[in-house]
Amino acid sequence: MVYNLTSHDLGLPDNRTSLKALLLKEAGVQDLDEDGLRDDWEVLYLQELALTSGSNDDPDGDGYNNFTEYAFGSNPRVATSIPQSFAWASRDENGDTWRGLVMKRRAGATVEYDCLRSQDLATWLSADSRVEWVKLERIFDGTGTFLAYAASVIEPGSEKRDFLRVEAKRK
Ligand SMILES: [Ca+2]
Ligand SMILES: [Ca+2]
Ligand SMILES: [Ca+2]
């Protein structure tokens, strides 16, 4: 992208608007083959398979399809690289006890995550207001993911226990 600041005075609102539009376009997510995987991620990780291997394929045969590896930050060409196990965590804040799980989730807006809650492993409820993503922490391991903490408040004295499950979907 080239934008000549000598001939485009940024003191003029029209020029600021057009530069902003250009920057947003450059920063946008490209998915020309519409498979739900960012094209730059495909080129980097799938390499020569970038155009032929789609969301549901599993070229490294590790049991996790490309979308799952994309959503949870593992390598789709390396069978020993699989989505990491979720870890349990809890913390106290303003008198509330939060319990939840820590996981890697993709930065940016290409994947939608839903954290589901169950008390019997049979009925799963969309967590909505009971479970929140309470913490996002940038990690710089080259996978473009955040460390995320999904948690729900445990009512004082509650005997109930929650199971949590995370689903990742294409946006
Ligand atoms: Ca793509
Ligand atoms: Ca795989
Ligand atoms: Ca893998």
Short mmCIF file of C-alpha atoms and ligand atoms in Angstrom, two decimals:
data_model
loop_
_atom_site.label_atom_id
_atom_site.label_comp_id
_atom_site.label_asym_id
_atom_site.label_seq_id
_atom_site.Cartn_x
_atom_site.Cartn_y
_atom_site.Cartn_z
CA MET A 1 0.00 0.00 0.00
CA VAL A 2 1.30 3.42 -0.92
CA TYR A 3 -0.26 6.67 0.23
CA ASN A 4 1.55 9.88 -0.59
CA LEU A 5 1.40 12.20 2.41
CA THR A 6 3.02 15.06 0.47
CA SER A 7 0.19 15.26 -2.03
CA HIS A 8 -2.53 14.25 0.47
CA ASP A 9 -2.73 16.72 3.32
CA LEU A 10 -3.99 14.88 6.40
CA GLY A 11 -5.39 18.16 7.64
CA LEU A 12 -8.25 17.55 5.20
CA PRO A 13 -11.01 15.28 6.52
CA ASP A 14 -11.49 13.54 3.14
CA ASN A 15 -7.84 12.48 3.06
CA ARG A 16 -7.95 11.20 6.62
CA THR A 17 -11.04 9.17 5.74
CA SER A 18 -9.48 7.63 2.64
CA LEU A 19 -6.23 6.80 4.47
CA LYS A 20 -8.18 5.17 7.29
CA ALA A 21 -10.15 3.07 4.77
CA LEU A 22 -6.91 1.94 3.12
CA LEU A 23 -5.31 0.99 6.45
CA LEU A 24 -8.38 -0.98 7.50
CA LYS A 25 -8.39 -2.82 4.17
CA GLU A 26 -4.70 -3.74 4.58
CA ALA A 27 -5.27 -4.94 8.13
CA GLY A 28 -8.31 -7.01 7.16
CA VAL A 29 -8.46 -10.77 7.23
CA GLN A 30 -8.20 -12.42 3.85
CA ASP A 31 -9.95 -15.69 3.20
CA LEU A 32 -10.18 -15.84 -0.58
CA ASP A 33 -10.91 -19.58 -0.71
CA GLU A 34 -13.62 -19.11 1.95
CA ASP A 35 -12.63 -22.14 4.01
CA GLY A 36 -12.69 -20.33 7.35
CA LEU A 37 -8.91 -20.34 7.66
CA ARG A 38 -7.03 -17.08 7.31
CA ASP A 39 -5.05 -17.25 4.08
CA ASP A 40 -1.83 -16.00 5.70
CA TRP A 41 -2.12 -18.78 8.29
CA GLU A 42 -2.67 -21.34 5.51
CA VAL A 43 0.37 -20.16 3.59
CA LEU A 44 2.52 -20.19 6.73
CA TYR A 45 1.37 -23.51 8.19
CA LEU A 46 -0.09 -25.57 5.35
CA GLN A 47 2.46 -24.36 2.80
CA GLU A 48 1.98 -26.19 -0.51
CA LEU A 49 -1.33 -27.55 0.79
CA ALA A 50 -2.66 -24.03 1.41
CA LEU A 51 -5.04 -24.10 -1.53
CA THR A 52 -6.12 -27.72 -1.42
CA SER A 53 -6.47 -28.51 2.27
CA GLY A 54 -9.66 -27.15 3.83
CA SER A 55 -11.18 -26.75 7.27
CA ASN A 56 -12.21 -30.37 7.68
CA ASP A 57 -9.02 -31.97 6.39
CA ASP A 58 -6.42 -33.47 8.67
CA PRO A 59 -3.19 -33.64 6.64
CA ASP A 60 -1.00 -34.62 9.62
CA GLY A 61 -3.43 -37.36 10.71
CA ASP A 62 -3.43 -36.35 14.39
CA GLY A 63 -7.23 -36.50 14.67
CA TYR A 64 -7.69 -32.71 14.75
CA ASN A 65 -8.89 -31.05 11.57
CA ASN A 66 -7.30 -27.89 10.23
CA PHE A 67 -9.95 -25.61 11.69
CA THR A 68 -9.48 -27.03 15.18
CA GLU A 69 -5.72 -26.62 14.92
CA TYR A 70 -6.26 -23.06 13.65
CA ALA A 71 -8.72 -22.17 16.41
CA PHE A 72 -6.58 -23.54 19.24
CA GLY A 73 -3.13 -22.62 17.99
CA SER A 74 -1.45 -25.90 17.01
CA ASN A 75 0.40 -26.83 13.82
CA PRO A 76 -1.68 -28.61 11.10
CA ARG A 77 1.40 -30.20 9.52
CA VAL A 78 2.93 -31.66 12.68
CA ALA A 79 1.17 -34.67 14.20
CA THR A 80 2.76 -34.13 17.61
CA SER A 81 1.42 -30.57 17.71
CA ILE A 82 -2.16 -30.79 18.95
CA PRO A 83 -4.45 -28.37 20.76
CA GLN A 84 -3.21 -28.15 24.31
CA SER A 85 -5.26 -29.50 27.17
CA PHE A 86 -7.30 -26.96 29.01
CA ALA A 87 -6.04 -26.16 32.46
CA TRP A 88 -8.26 -25.39 35.42
CA ALA A 89 -7.89 -22.13 37.27
CA SER A 90 -9.70 -20.12 39.88
CA ARG A 91 -9.47 -16.68 41.35
CA ASP A 92 -11.24 -14.45 43.83
CA GLU A 93 -12.42 -11.03 42.85
CA ASN A 94 -14.64 -8.60 44.75
CA GLY A 95 -15.92 -11.36 46.97
CA ASP A 96 -16.79 -13.68 44.08
CA THR A 97 -15.01 -16.92 43.38
CA TRP A 98 -14.43 -17.56 39.70
CA ARG A 99 -13.60 -21.01 38.49
CA GLY A 100 -12.82 -21.82 34.93
CA LEU A 101 -10.41 -23.01 32.33
CA VAL A 102 -7.39 -21.55 30.64
CA MET A 103 -6.87 -22.19 26.94
CA LYS A 104 -5.32 -20.78 23.82
CA ARG A 105 -7.73 -19.01 21.49
CA ARG A 106 -7.10 -17.28 18.23
CA ALA A 107 -6.62 -13.54 18.32
CA GLY A 108 -8.80 -11.49 15.99
CA ALA A 109 -12.35 -12.02 14.89
CA THR A 110 -12.33 -15.07 12.61
CA VAL A 111 -13.42 -17.68 15.13
CA GLU A 112 -16.35 -17.61 17.51
CA TYR A 113 -15.96 -19.45 20.82
CA ASP A 114 -18.78 -20.60 22.98
CA CYS A 115 -18.22 -21.94 26.45
CA LEU A 116 -20.93 -24.41 27.47
CA ARG A 117 -21.78 -25.46 30.98
CA SER A 118 -23.20 -28.69 32.32
CA GLN A 119 -23.80 -30.21 35.72
CA ASP A 120 -24.29 -33.78 34.55
CA LEU A 121 -22.33 -34.05 31.28
CA ALA A 122 -25.66 -34.78 29.55
CA THR A 123 -27.36 -31.40 29.23
CA TRP A 124 -25.18 -28.59 27.98
CA LEU A 125 -26.31 -25.01 28.34
CA SER A 126 -24.89 -22.13 26.47
CA ALA A 127 -23.06 -20.31 29.14
CA ASP A 128 -24.37 -16.84 28.28
CA SER A 129 -24.30 -14.69 31.39
CA ARG A 130 -22.98 -17.38 33.70
CA VAL A 131 -19.65 -17.85 32.02
CA GLU A 132 -17.49 -15.02 30.81
CA TRP A 133 -14.18 -14.66 29.13
CA VAL A 134 -12.63 -12.83 31.99
CA LYS A 135 -9.05 -12.53 30.92
CA LEU A 136 -7.18 -12.39 27.67
CA GLU A 137 -3.41 -12.37 27.70
CA ARG A 138 -1.27 -11.94 24.61
CA ILE A 139 1.30 -14.66 24.12
CA PHE A 140 4.10 -14.27 21.65
CA ASP A 141 4.72 -17.81 20.45
CA GLY A 142 4.08 -17.12 16.76
CA THR A 143 0.69 -18.82 16.64
CA GLY A 144 -1.42 -15.64 16.75
CA THR A 145 -3.32 -16.77 19.81
CA PHE A 146 -4.26 -15.39 23.20
CA LEU A 147 -4.26 -17.17 26.49
CA ALA A 148 -7.88 -16.95 27.51
CA TYR A 149 -9.61 -17.61 30.79
CA ALA A 150 -13.28 -18.61 30.65
CA ALA A 151 -14.85 -18.72 34.06
CA SER A 152 -18.10 -18.75 35.95
CA VAL A 153 -18.89 -17.42 39.37
CA ILE A 154 -19.41 -20.12 41.98
CA GLU A 155 -22.13 -19.13 44.42
CA PRO A 156 -20.99 -19.31 48.04
CA GLY A 157 -22.03 -22.57 49.64
CA SER A 158 -23.04 -24.12 46.32
CA GLU A 159 -22.66 -27.85 46.22
CA LYS A 160 -23.13 -27.92 42.48
CA ARG A 161 -20.24 -28.48 40.23
CA ASP A 162 -19.92 -27.32 36.67
CA PHE A 163 -18.33 -28.97 33.70
CA LEU A 164 -17.20 -26.60 30.99
CA ARG A 165 -16.82 -27.29 27.30
CA VAL A 166 -15.57 -24.95 24.59
CA GLU A 167 -16.81 -24.97 21.03
CA ALA A 168 -15.13 -23.08 18.21
CA LYS A 169 -17.08 -22.08 15.12
CA ARG A 170 -16.38 -20.18 11.95
CA LYS A 171 -17.55 -16.63 11.99
CA CA B 1 -8.57 -19.47 3.55
CA CA B 2 -4.42 -32.26 12.14
CA CA B 3 -1.23 -31.05 14.35
#
